[in-house]
Short mmCIF file of C-alpha atoms and ligand atoms in Angstrom, two decimals:
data_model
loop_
_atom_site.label_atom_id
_atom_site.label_comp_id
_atom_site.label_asym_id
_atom_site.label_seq_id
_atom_site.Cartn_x
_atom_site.Cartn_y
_atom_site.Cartn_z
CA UNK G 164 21.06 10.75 -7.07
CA UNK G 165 23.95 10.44 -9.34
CA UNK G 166 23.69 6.75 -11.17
CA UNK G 167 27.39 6.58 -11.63
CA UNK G 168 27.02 6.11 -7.97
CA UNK G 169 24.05 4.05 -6.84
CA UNK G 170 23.69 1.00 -6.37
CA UNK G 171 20.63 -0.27 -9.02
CA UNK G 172 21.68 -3.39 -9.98
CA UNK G 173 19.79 -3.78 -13.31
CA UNK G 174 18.92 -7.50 -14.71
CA UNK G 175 18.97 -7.41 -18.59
CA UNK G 176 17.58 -10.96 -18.76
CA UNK G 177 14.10 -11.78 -17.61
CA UNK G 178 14.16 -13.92 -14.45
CA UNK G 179 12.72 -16.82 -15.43
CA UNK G 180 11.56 -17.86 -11.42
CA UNK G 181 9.20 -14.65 -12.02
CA UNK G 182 5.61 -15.76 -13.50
CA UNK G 183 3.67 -11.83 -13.24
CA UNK G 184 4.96 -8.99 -14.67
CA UNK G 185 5.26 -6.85 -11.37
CA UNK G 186 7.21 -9.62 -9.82
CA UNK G 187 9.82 -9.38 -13.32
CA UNK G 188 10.08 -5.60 -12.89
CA UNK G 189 11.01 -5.39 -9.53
CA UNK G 190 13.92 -7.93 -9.78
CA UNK G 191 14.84 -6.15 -13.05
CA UNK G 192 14.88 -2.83 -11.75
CA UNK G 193 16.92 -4.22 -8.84
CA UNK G 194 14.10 -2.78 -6.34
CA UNK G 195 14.31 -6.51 -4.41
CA UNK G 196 16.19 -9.76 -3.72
CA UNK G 197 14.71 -12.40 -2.64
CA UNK G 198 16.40 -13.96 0.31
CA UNK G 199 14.44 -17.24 1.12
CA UNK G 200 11.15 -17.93 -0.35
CA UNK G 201 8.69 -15.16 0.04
CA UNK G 202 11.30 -13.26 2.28
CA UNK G 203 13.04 -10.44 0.57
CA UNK G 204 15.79 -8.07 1.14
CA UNK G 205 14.39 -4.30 -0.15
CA UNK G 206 17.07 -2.85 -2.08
CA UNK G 207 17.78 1.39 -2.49
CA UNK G 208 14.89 2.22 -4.70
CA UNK G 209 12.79 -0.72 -3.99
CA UNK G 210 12.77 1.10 -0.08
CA UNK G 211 12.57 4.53 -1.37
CA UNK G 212 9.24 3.43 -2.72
CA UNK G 213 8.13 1.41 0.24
CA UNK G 214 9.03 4.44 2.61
CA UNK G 215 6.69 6.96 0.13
CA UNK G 216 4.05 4.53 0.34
CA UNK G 217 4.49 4.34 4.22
CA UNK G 218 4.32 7.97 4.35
CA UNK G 219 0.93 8.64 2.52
CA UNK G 220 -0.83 5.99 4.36
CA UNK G 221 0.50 7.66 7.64
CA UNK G 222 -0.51 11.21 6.13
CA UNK G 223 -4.24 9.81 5.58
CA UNK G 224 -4.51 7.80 8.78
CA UNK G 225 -3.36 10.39 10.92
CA UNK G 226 -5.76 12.83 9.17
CA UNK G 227 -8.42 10.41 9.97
CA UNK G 228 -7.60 11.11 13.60
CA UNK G 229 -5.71 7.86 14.04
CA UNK G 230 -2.62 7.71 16.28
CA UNK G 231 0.51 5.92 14.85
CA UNK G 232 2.82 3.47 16.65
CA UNK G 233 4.55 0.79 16.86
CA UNK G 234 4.38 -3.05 18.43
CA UNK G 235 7.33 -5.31 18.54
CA UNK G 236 7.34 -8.33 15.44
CA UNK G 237 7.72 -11.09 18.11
CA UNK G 238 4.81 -11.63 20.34
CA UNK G 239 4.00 -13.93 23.72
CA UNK G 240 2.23 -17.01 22.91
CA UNK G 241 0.37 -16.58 26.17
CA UNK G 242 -1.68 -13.48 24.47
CA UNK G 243 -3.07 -15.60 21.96
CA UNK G 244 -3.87 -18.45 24.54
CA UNK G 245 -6.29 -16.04 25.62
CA UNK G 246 -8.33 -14.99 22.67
CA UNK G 247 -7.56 -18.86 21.52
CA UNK G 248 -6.18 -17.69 18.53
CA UNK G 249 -2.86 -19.78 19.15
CA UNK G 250 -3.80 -23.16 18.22
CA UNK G 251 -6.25 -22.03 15.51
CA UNK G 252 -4.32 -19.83 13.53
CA UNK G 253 -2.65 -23.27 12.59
CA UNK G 254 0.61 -23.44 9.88
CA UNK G 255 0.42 -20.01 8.96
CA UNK G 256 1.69 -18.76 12.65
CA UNK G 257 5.80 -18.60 13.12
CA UNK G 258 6.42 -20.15 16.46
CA UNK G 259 9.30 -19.17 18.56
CA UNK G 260 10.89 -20.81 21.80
CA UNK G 261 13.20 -18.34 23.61
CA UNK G 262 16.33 -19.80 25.37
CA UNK G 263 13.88 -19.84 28.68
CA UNK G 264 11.56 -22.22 26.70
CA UNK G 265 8.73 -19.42 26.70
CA UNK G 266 6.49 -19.91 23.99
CA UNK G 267 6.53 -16.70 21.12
CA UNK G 268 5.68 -16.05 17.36
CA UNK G 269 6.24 -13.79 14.91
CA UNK G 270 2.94 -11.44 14.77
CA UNK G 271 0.63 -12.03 11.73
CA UNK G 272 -1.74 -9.48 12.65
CA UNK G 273 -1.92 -7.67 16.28
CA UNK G 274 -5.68 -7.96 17.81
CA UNK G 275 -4.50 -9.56 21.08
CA UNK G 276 -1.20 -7.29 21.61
CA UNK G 277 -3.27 -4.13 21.10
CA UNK G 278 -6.09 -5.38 23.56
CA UNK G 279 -4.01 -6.37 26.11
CA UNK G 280 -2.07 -2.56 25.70
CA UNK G 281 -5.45 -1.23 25.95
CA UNK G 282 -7.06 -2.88 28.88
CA UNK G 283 -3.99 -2.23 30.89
CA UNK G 284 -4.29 1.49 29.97
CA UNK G 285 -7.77 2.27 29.30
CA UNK G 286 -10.73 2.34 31.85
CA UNK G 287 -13.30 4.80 31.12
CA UNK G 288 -15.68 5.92 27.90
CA UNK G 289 -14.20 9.28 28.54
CA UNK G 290 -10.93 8.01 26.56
CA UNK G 291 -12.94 6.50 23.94
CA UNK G 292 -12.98 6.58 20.64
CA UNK G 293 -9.72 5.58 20.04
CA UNK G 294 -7.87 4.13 17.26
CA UNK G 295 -4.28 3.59 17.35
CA UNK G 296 -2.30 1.36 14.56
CA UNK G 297 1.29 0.92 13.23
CA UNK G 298 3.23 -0.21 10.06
CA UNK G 299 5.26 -3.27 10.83
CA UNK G 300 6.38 -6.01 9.28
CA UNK G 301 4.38 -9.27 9.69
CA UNK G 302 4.63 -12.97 9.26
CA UNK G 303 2.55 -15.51 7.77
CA UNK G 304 3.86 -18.85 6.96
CA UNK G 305 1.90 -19.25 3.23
CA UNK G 306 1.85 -22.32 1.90
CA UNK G 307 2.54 -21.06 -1.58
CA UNK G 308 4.61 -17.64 -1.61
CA UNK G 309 4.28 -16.55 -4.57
CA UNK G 310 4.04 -13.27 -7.02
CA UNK G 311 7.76 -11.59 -5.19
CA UNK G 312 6.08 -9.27 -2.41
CA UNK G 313 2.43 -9.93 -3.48
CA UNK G 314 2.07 -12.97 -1.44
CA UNK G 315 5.01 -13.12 0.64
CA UNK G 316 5.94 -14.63 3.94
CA UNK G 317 7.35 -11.92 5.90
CA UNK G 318 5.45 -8.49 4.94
CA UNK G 319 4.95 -5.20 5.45
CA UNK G 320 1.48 -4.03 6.68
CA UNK G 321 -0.59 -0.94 8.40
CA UNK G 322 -2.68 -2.51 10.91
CA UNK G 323 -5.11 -0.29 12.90
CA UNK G 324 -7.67 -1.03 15.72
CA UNK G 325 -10.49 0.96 17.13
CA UNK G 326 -12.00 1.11 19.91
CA UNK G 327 -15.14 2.34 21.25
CA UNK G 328 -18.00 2.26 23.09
CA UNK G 329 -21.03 0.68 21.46
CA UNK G 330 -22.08 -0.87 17.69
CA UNK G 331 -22.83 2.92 16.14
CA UNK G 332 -19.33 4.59 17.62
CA UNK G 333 -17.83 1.37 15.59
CA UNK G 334 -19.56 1.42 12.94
CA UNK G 335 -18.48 5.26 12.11
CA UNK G 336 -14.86 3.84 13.13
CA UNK G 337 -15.57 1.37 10.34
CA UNK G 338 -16.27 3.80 8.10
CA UNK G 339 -14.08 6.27 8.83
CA UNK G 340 -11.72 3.39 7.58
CA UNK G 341 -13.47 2.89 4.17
CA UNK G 342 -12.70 6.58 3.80
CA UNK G 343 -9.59 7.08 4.77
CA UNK G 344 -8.39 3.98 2.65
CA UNK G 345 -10.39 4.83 -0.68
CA UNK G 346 -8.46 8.38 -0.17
CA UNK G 347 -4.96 6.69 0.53
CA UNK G 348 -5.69 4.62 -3.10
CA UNK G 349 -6.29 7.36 -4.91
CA UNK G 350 -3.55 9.19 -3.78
CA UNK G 351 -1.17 6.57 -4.71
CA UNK G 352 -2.81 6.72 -8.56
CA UNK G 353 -4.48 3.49 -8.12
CA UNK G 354 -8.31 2.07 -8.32
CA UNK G 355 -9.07 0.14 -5.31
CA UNK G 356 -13.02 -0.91 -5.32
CA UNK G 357 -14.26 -1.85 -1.83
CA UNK G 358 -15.91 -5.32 -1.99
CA UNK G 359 -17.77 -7.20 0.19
CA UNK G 360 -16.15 -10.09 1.85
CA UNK G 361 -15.36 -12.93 4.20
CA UNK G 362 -13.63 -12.23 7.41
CA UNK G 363 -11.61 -15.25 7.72
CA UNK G 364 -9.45 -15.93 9.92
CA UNK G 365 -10.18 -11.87 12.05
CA UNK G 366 -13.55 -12.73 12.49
CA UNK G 367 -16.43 -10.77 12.54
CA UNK G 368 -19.19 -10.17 10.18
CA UNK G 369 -18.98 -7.09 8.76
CA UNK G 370 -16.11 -6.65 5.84
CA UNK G 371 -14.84 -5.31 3.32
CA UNK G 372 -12.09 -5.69 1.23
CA UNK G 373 -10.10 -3.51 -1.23
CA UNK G 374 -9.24 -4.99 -4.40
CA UNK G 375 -7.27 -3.19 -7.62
CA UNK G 376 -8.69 -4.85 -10.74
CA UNK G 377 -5.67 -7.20 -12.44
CA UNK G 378 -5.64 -10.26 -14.87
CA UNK G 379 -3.11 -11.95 -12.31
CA UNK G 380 -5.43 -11.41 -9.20
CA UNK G 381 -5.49 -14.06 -7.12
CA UNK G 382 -9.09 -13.23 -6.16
CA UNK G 383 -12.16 -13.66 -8.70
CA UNK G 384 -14.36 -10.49 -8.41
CA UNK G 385 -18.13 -9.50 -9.42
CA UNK G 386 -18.95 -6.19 -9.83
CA UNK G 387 -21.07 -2.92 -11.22
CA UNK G 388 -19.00 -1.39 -13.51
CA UNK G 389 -21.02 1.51 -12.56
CA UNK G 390 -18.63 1.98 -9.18
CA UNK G 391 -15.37 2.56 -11.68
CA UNK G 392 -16.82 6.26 -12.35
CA UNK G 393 -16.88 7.07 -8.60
CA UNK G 394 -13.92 9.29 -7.26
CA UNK G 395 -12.90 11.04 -3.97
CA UNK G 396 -11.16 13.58 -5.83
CA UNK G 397 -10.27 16.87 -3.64
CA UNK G 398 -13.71 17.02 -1.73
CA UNK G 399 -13.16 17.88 1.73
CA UNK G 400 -13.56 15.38 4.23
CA UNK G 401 -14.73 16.06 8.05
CA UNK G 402 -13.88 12.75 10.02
CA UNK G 403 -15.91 13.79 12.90
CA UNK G 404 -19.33 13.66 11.04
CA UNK G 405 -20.98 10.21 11.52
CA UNK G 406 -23.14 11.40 8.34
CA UNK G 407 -20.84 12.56 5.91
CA UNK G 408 -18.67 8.55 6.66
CA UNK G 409 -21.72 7.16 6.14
CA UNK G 410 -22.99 8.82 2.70
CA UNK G 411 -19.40 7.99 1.31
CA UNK G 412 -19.46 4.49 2.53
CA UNK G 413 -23.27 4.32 1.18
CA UNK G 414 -21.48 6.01 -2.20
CA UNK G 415 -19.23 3.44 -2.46
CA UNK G 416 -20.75 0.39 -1.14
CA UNK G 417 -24.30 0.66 -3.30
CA UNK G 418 -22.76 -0.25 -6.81
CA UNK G 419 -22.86 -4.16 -6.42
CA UNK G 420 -18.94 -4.84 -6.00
CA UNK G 421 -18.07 -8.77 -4.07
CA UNK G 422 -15.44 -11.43 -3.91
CA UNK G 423 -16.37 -15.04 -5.29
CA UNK G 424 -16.52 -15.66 -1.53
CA UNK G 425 -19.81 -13.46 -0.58
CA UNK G 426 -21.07 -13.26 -4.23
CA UNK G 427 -24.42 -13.57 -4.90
CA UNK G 428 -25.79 -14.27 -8.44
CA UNK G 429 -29.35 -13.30 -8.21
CA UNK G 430 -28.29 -9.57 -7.31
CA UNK G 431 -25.34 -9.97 -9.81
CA UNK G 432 -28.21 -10.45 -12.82
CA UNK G 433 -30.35 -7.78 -11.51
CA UNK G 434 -27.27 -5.51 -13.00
CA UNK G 435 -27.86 -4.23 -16.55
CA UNK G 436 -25.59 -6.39 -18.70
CA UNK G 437 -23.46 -4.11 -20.06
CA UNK G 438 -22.03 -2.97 -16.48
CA UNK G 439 -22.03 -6.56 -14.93
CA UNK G 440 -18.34 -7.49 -14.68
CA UNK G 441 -16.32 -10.21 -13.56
CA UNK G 442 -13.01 -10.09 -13.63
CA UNK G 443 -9.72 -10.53 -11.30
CA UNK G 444 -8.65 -8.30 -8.23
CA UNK G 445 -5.45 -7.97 -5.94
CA UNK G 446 -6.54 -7.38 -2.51
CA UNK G 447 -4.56 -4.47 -0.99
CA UNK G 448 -6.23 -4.33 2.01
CA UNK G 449 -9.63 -5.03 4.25
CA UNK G 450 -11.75 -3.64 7.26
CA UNK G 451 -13.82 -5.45 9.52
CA UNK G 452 -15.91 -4.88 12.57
CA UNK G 453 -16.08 -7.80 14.92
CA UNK G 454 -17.96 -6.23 17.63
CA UNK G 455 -16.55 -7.72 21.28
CA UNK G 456 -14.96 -10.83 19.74
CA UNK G 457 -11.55 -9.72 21.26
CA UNK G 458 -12.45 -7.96 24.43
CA UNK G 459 -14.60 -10.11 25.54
CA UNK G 460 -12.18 -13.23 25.83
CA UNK G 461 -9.57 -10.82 26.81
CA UNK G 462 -11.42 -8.86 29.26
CA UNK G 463 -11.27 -5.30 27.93
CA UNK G 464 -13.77 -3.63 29.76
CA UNK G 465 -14.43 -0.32 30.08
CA UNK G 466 -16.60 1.70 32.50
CA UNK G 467 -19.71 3.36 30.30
CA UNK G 468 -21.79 6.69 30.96
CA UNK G 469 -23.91 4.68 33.42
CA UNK G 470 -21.04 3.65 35.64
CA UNK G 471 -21.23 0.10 34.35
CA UNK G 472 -18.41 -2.04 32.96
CA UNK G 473 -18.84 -2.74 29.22
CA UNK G 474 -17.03 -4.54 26.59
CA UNK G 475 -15.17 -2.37 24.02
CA UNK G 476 -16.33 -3.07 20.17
CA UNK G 477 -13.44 -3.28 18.69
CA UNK G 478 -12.42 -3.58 14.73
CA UNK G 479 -9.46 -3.93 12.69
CA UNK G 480 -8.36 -2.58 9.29
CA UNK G 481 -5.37 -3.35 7.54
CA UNK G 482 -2.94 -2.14 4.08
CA UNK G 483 -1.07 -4.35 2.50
CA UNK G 484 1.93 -1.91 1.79
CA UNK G 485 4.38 -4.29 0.73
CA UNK G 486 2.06 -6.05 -1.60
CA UNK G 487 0.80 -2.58 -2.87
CA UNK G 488 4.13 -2.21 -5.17
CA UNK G 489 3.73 -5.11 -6.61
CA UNK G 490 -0.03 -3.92 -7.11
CA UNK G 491 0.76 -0.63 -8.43
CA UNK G 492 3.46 -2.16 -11.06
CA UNK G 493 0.61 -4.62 -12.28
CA UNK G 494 -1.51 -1.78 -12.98
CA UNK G 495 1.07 0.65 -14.11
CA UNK G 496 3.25 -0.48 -17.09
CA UNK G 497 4.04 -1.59 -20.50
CA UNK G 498 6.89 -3.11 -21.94
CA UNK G 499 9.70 -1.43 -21.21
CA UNK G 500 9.26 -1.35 -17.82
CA UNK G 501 7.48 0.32 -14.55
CA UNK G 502 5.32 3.75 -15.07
CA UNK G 503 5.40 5.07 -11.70
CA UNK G 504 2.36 7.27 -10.74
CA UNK G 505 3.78 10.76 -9.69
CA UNK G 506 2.65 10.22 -6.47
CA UNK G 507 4.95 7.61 -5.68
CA UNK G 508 7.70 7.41 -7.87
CA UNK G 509 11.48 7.03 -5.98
CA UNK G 510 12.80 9.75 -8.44
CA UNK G 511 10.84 12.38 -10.33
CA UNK G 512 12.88 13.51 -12.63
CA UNK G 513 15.50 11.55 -14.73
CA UNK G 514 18.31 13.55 -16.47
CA UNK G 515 19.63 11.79 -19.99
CA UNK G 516 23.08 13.06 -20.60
CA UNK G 517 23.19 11.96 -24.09
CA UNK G 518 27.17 13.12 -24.30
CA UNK G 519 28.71 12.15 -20.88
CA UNK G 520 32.60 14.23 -21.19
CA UNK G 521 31.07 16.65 -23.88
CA UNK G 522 31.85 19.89 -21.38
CA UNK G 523 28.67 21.66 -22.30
CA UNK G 524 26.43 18.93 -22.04
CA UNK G 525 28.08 18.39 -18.67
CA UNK G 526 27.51 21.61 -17.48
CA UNK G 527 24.02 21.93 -18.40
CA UNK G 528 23.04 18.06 -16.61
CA UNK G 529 24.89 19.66 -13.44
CA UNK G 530 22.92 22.90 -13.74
CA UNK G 531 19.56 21.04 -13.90
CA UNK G 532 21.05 18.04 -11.27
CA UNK G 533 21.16 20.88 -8.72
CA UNK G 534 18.19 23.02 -9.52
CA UNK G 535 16.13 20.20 -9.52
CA UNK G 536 17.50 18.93 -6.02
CA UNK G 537 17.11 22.24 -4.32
CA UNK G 538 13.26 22.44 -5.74
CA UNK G 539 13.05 19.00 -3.73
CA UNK G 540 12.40 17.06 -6.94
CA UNK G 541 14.12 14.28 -6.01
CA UNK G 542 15.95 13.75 -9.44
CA UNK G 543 18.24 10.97 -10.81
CA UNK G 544 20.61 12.08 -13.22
CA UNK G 545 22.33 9.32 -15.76
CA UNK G 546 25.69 10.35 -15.58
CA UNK G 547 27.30 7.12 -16.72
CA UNK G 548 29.56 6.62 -19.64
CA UNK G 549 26.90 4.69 -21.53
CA UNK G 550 25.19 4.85 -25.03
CA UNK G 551 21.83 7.08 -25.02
CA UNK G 552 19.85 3.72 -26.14
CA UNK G 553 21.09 1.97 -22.80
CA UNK G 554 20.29 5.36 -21.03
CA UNK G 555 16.84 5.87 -22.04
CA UNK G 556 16.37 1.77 -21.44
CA UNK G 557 17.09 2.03 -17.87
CA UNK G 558 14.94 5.38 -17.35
CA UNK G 559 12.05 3.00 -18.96
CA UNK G 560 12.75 0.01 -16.79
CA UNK G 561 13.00 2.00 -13.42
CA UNK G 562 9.87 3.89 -14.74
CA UNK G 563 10.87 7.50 -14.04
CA UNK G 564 7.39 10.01 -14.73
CA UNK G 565 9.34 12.55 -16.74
CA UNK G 566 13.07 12.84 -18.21
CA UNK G 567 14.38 15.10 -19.25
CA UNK G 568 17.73 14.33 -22.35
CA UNK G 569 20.48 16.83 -22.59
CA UNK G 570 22.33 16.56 -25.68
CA UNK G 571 25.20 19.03 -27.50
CA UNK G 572 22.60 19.39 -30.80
CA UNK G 573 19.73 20.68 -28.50
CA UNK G 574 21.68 22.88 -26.23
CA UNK G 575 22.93 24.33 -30.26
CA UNK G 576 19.20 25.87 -30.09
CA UNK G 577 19.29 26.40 -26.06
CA UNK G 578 16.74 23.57 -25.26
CA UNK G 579 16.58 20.38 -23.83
CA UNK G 580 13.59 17.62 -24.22
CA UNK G 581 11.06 16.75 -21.62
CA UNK G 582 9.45 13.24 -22.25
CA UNK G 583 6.73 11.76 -20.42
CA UNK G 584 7.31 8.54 -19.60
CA UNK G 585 3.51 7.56 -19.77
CA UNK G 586 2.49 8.70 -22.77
CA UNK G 587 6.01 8.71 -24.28
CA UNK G 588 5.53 12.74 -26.12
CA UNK G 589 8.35 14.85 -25.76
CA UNK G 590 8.55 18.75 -25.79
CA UNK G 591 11.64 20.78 -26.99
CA UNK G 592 12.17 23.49 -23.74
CA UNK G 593 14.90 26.17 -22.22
CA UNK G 594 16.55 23.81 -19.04
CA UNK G 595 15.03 26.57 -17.01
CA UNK G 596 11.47 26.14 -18.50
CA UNK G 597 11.73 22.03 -18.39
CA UNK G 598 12.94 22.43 -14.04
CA UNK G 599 9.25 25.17 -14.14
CA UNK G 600 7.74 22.87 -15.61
CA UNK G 601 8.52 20.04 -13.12
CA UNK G 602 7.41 21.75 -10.54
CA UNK G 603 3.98 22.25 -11.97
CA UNK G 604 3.54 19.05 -12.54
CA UNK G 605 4.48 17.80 -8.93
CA UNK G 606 3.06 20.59 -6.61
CA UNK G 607 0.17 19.13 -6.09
CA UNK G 608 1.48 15.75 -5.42
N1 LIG M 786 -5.80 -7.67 11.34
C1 LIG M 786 -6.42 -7.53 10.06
C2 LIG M 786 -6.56 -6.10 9.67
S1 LIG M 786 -5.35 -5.14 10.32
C3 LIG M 786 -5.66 -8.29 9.00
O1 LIG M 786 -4.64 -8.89 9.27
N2 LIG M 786 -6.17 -8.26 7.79
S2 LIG M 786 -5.66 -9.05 6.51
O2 LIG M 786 -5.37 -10.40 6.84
O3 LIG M 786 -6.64 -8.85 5.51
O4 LIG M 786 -4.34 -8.40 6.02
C4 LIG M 786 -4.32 -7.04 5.63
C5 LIG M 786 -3.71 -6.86 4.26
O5 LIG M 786 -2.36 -7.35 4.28
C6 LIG M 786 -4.37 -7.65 3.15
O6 LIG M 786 -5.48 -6.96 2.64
C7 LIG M 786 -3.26 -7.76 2.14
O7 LIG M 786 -3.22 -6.61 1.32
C8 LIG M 786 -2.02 -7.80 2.98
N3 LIG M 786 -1.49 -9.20 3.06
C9 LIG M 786 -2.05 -10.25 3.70
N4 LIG M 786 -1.31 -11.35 3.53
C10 LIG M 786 -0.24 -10.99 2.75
C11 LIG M 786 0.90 -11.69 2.24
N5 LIG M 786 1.10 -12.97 2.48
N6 LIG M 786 1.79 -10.99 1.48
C12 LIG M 786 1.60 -9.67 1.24
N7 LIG M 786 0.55 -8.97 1.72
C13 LIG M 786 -0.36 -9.62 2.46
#
């Protein structure tokens, strides 16, 4: 992308309706707009980083074995009569009359719509397990919106349901879930400790949440700091095996980790003092197995090995991708600006032209512009008529990994400068070795 022709509109003040940092960044760096309170519009690079995020959590769920979707944003009322979720659900539920005076709303979560698509398709254990989910946007009218996209009103959110035949096949469902979700965290750069929790609202007793350790948490969280050394790192992961799901989950789950919600200070002080923690958490997403809550008001039966009809036991397990920006940004900056992780950054590579007109300089900004497109390295090249300070301010702000500055002086000796936007260090290189070196750096991203 050529900056002389996108459209980032930059704020150079601080917004002053912003009170978090991650909120402040992502008006500044002109990734949203809000439209009405906690409803925003998602601006050029504020979707290119929404759509990467969408696309890992895709990659890991369908490597899980789940099957992606998608269900409409406005639902029937009458679904939700049936589970009696309709007049509980209460303030936070959109509801809708269509011009035939048919009650709808505008889905906060999907239990009942996937039920009622599975009992009308599904009959026997032979097509079980089965999980299917989707990433849609979802409403919840919050009392307080608040944070820009961490705790909007309209939302963007993976959603997956599983279904299966008895309390084991869910449990492994369940999971299957904690590991596919501590893999999709990682791979986004970020820490997301799974803590016990309430269910809320879902139901259900068993839970767990995910929560990314921040000062402006909304949550209050306990935990063994021994659980911040654990990593999934590259180890291969078979989905299939019941017993390799359950040593992770045991992995991750033993370390005492809980919300003020299910916390429990006698095991709490039973933790060596030095690794008893309490800090804040965002909470980017949560699992839960509630058994045959759902299909048994909804009738979603299925016939078992036996020839008898059986309720399914069912689960859900949701992402918060919208929020996870915001959660990422909290956990990934300083004060210039963002410091994308690799992983998802909307541009890779920045190019600094630090003489826009100068023909050489020119020459050599195009040269790397369309080396670095053609490796797929996604880069954004500064080719305004701006001073370098301004330059390198916006490549801060819009927190580009590495940039790379192009000036007359340097391309004297034949080199450019590759910085690192993380820990700021730059390295004089040949154009061609600074593109090689990009490459390394991304391949295994
Ligand atoms: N049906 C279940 C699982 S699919 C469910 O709705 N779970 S949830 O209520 O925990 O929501 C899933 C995730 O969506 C949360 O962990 C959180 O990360 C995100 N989320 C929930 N409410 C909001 C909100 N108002 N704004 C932004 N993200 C939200």
């Amino acid at each position: 992308m050529r900056m002389s022709r996108y459209f980032l509109p930059i704020l150079k003040e601080t917004p002053s309706e912003a009170q978090i940092v991650s909120h402040r960044l992502m008006l500044r760096a002109g990734m949203i707009r809000q439209s009405s309170a906690g409803i925003y519009s998602w601006l050029p690079m504020g979707f290119k980083v929404l759509r990467r995020l969408e696309n890992i959590v895709h990659e890991e769920q369908i490597r899980a074995g789940h099957h992606p979707m998608l269900m409409p944003t406005l639902q029937s009322a009458d679904l939700w009569r049936e589970s009696g979720r309709y007049e509980d659900y209460g303030d936070e539920m959109l509801r809708i009359t269509d011009r035939h005076g048919r009650d709808m709303l505008y889905g906060p979560t999907n239990e009942e719509l996937i039920t009622d698509i599975f009992r009308n398709n599904v009959q026997s254990y032979k097509d079980l397990p089965l999980t299917l989910y989707h990433i849609q946007w979802k409403f919840r009218d919050e009392r307080r919106p608040r944070f820009g996209v961490m705790r909007g009103r309209e939302f963007f959110m993976k959603d997956g349901y599983n279904f299966d035949i008895d309390k084991d096949a869910a449990l492994h469902a369940y999971n299957r879930h904690l590991v596919s979700y501590l893999r999709t965290y990682e791979r986004m750069g970020l820490k997301a400790i799974p803590m016990r929790a309430d269910s809320g609202p879902i139901g259900g007793d068993d839970t767990h949440e995910f929560l990314v350790l921040a000062d402006t948490g909304e949550s209050e969280v306990f935990y063994d700091s021994a659980i911040l050394d654990l990593e999934m790192g590259d180890r291969e992961v078979d989905y299939d095996s019941v017993e390799q799901c359950a040593a992770i989950k045991e992995e991750w789950t033993t370390p005492y980790a809980r919300t003020d919600e299910t916390h429990d200070a006698t095991l709490f002080d039973a933790i060596p003092e030095e690794r008893r923690k309490i800090s804040r958490g965002i909470e980017v997403g949560q699992i839960f197995y509630f058994g045959t809550k759902y299909s048994d008001a909804m009738n979603a039966k299925v016939v078992n090995e036996d020839g008898k009809l059986v309720p399914v036991h069912m689960g859900s397990h949701g992402i918060g991708v919208s929020r996870l920006i915001g959660a990422i940004i909290e956990a990934s900056h300083d004060d210039k600006g963002i410091i994308w992780p690799e992983a998802v950054t909307p541009f890779r590579v920045g190019i600094v032209n630090l003489k826009q007109g100068d023909a050489e300089a020119d020459a050599a900004c195009e040269n790397l512009y369309q080396n670095l497109t053609a490796l797929g390295l996604d880069p954004i090249y500064d080719d305004r008529k701006e001073r370098a300070g301004a330059k390198f301010a916006t490549m801060d702000l819009i927190g580009v990994p590495w940039r790379i500055t192009v000036g007359p002086r340097g391309l004297k000796n034949g080199v450019v400068e590759l910085t690192s936007r993380k820990t700021g260090e730059s390295v004089e290189m040949t154009p061609a070795d600074a593109i090689a070196r990009c490459a390394e750096i991304y391949a295994g991203v």
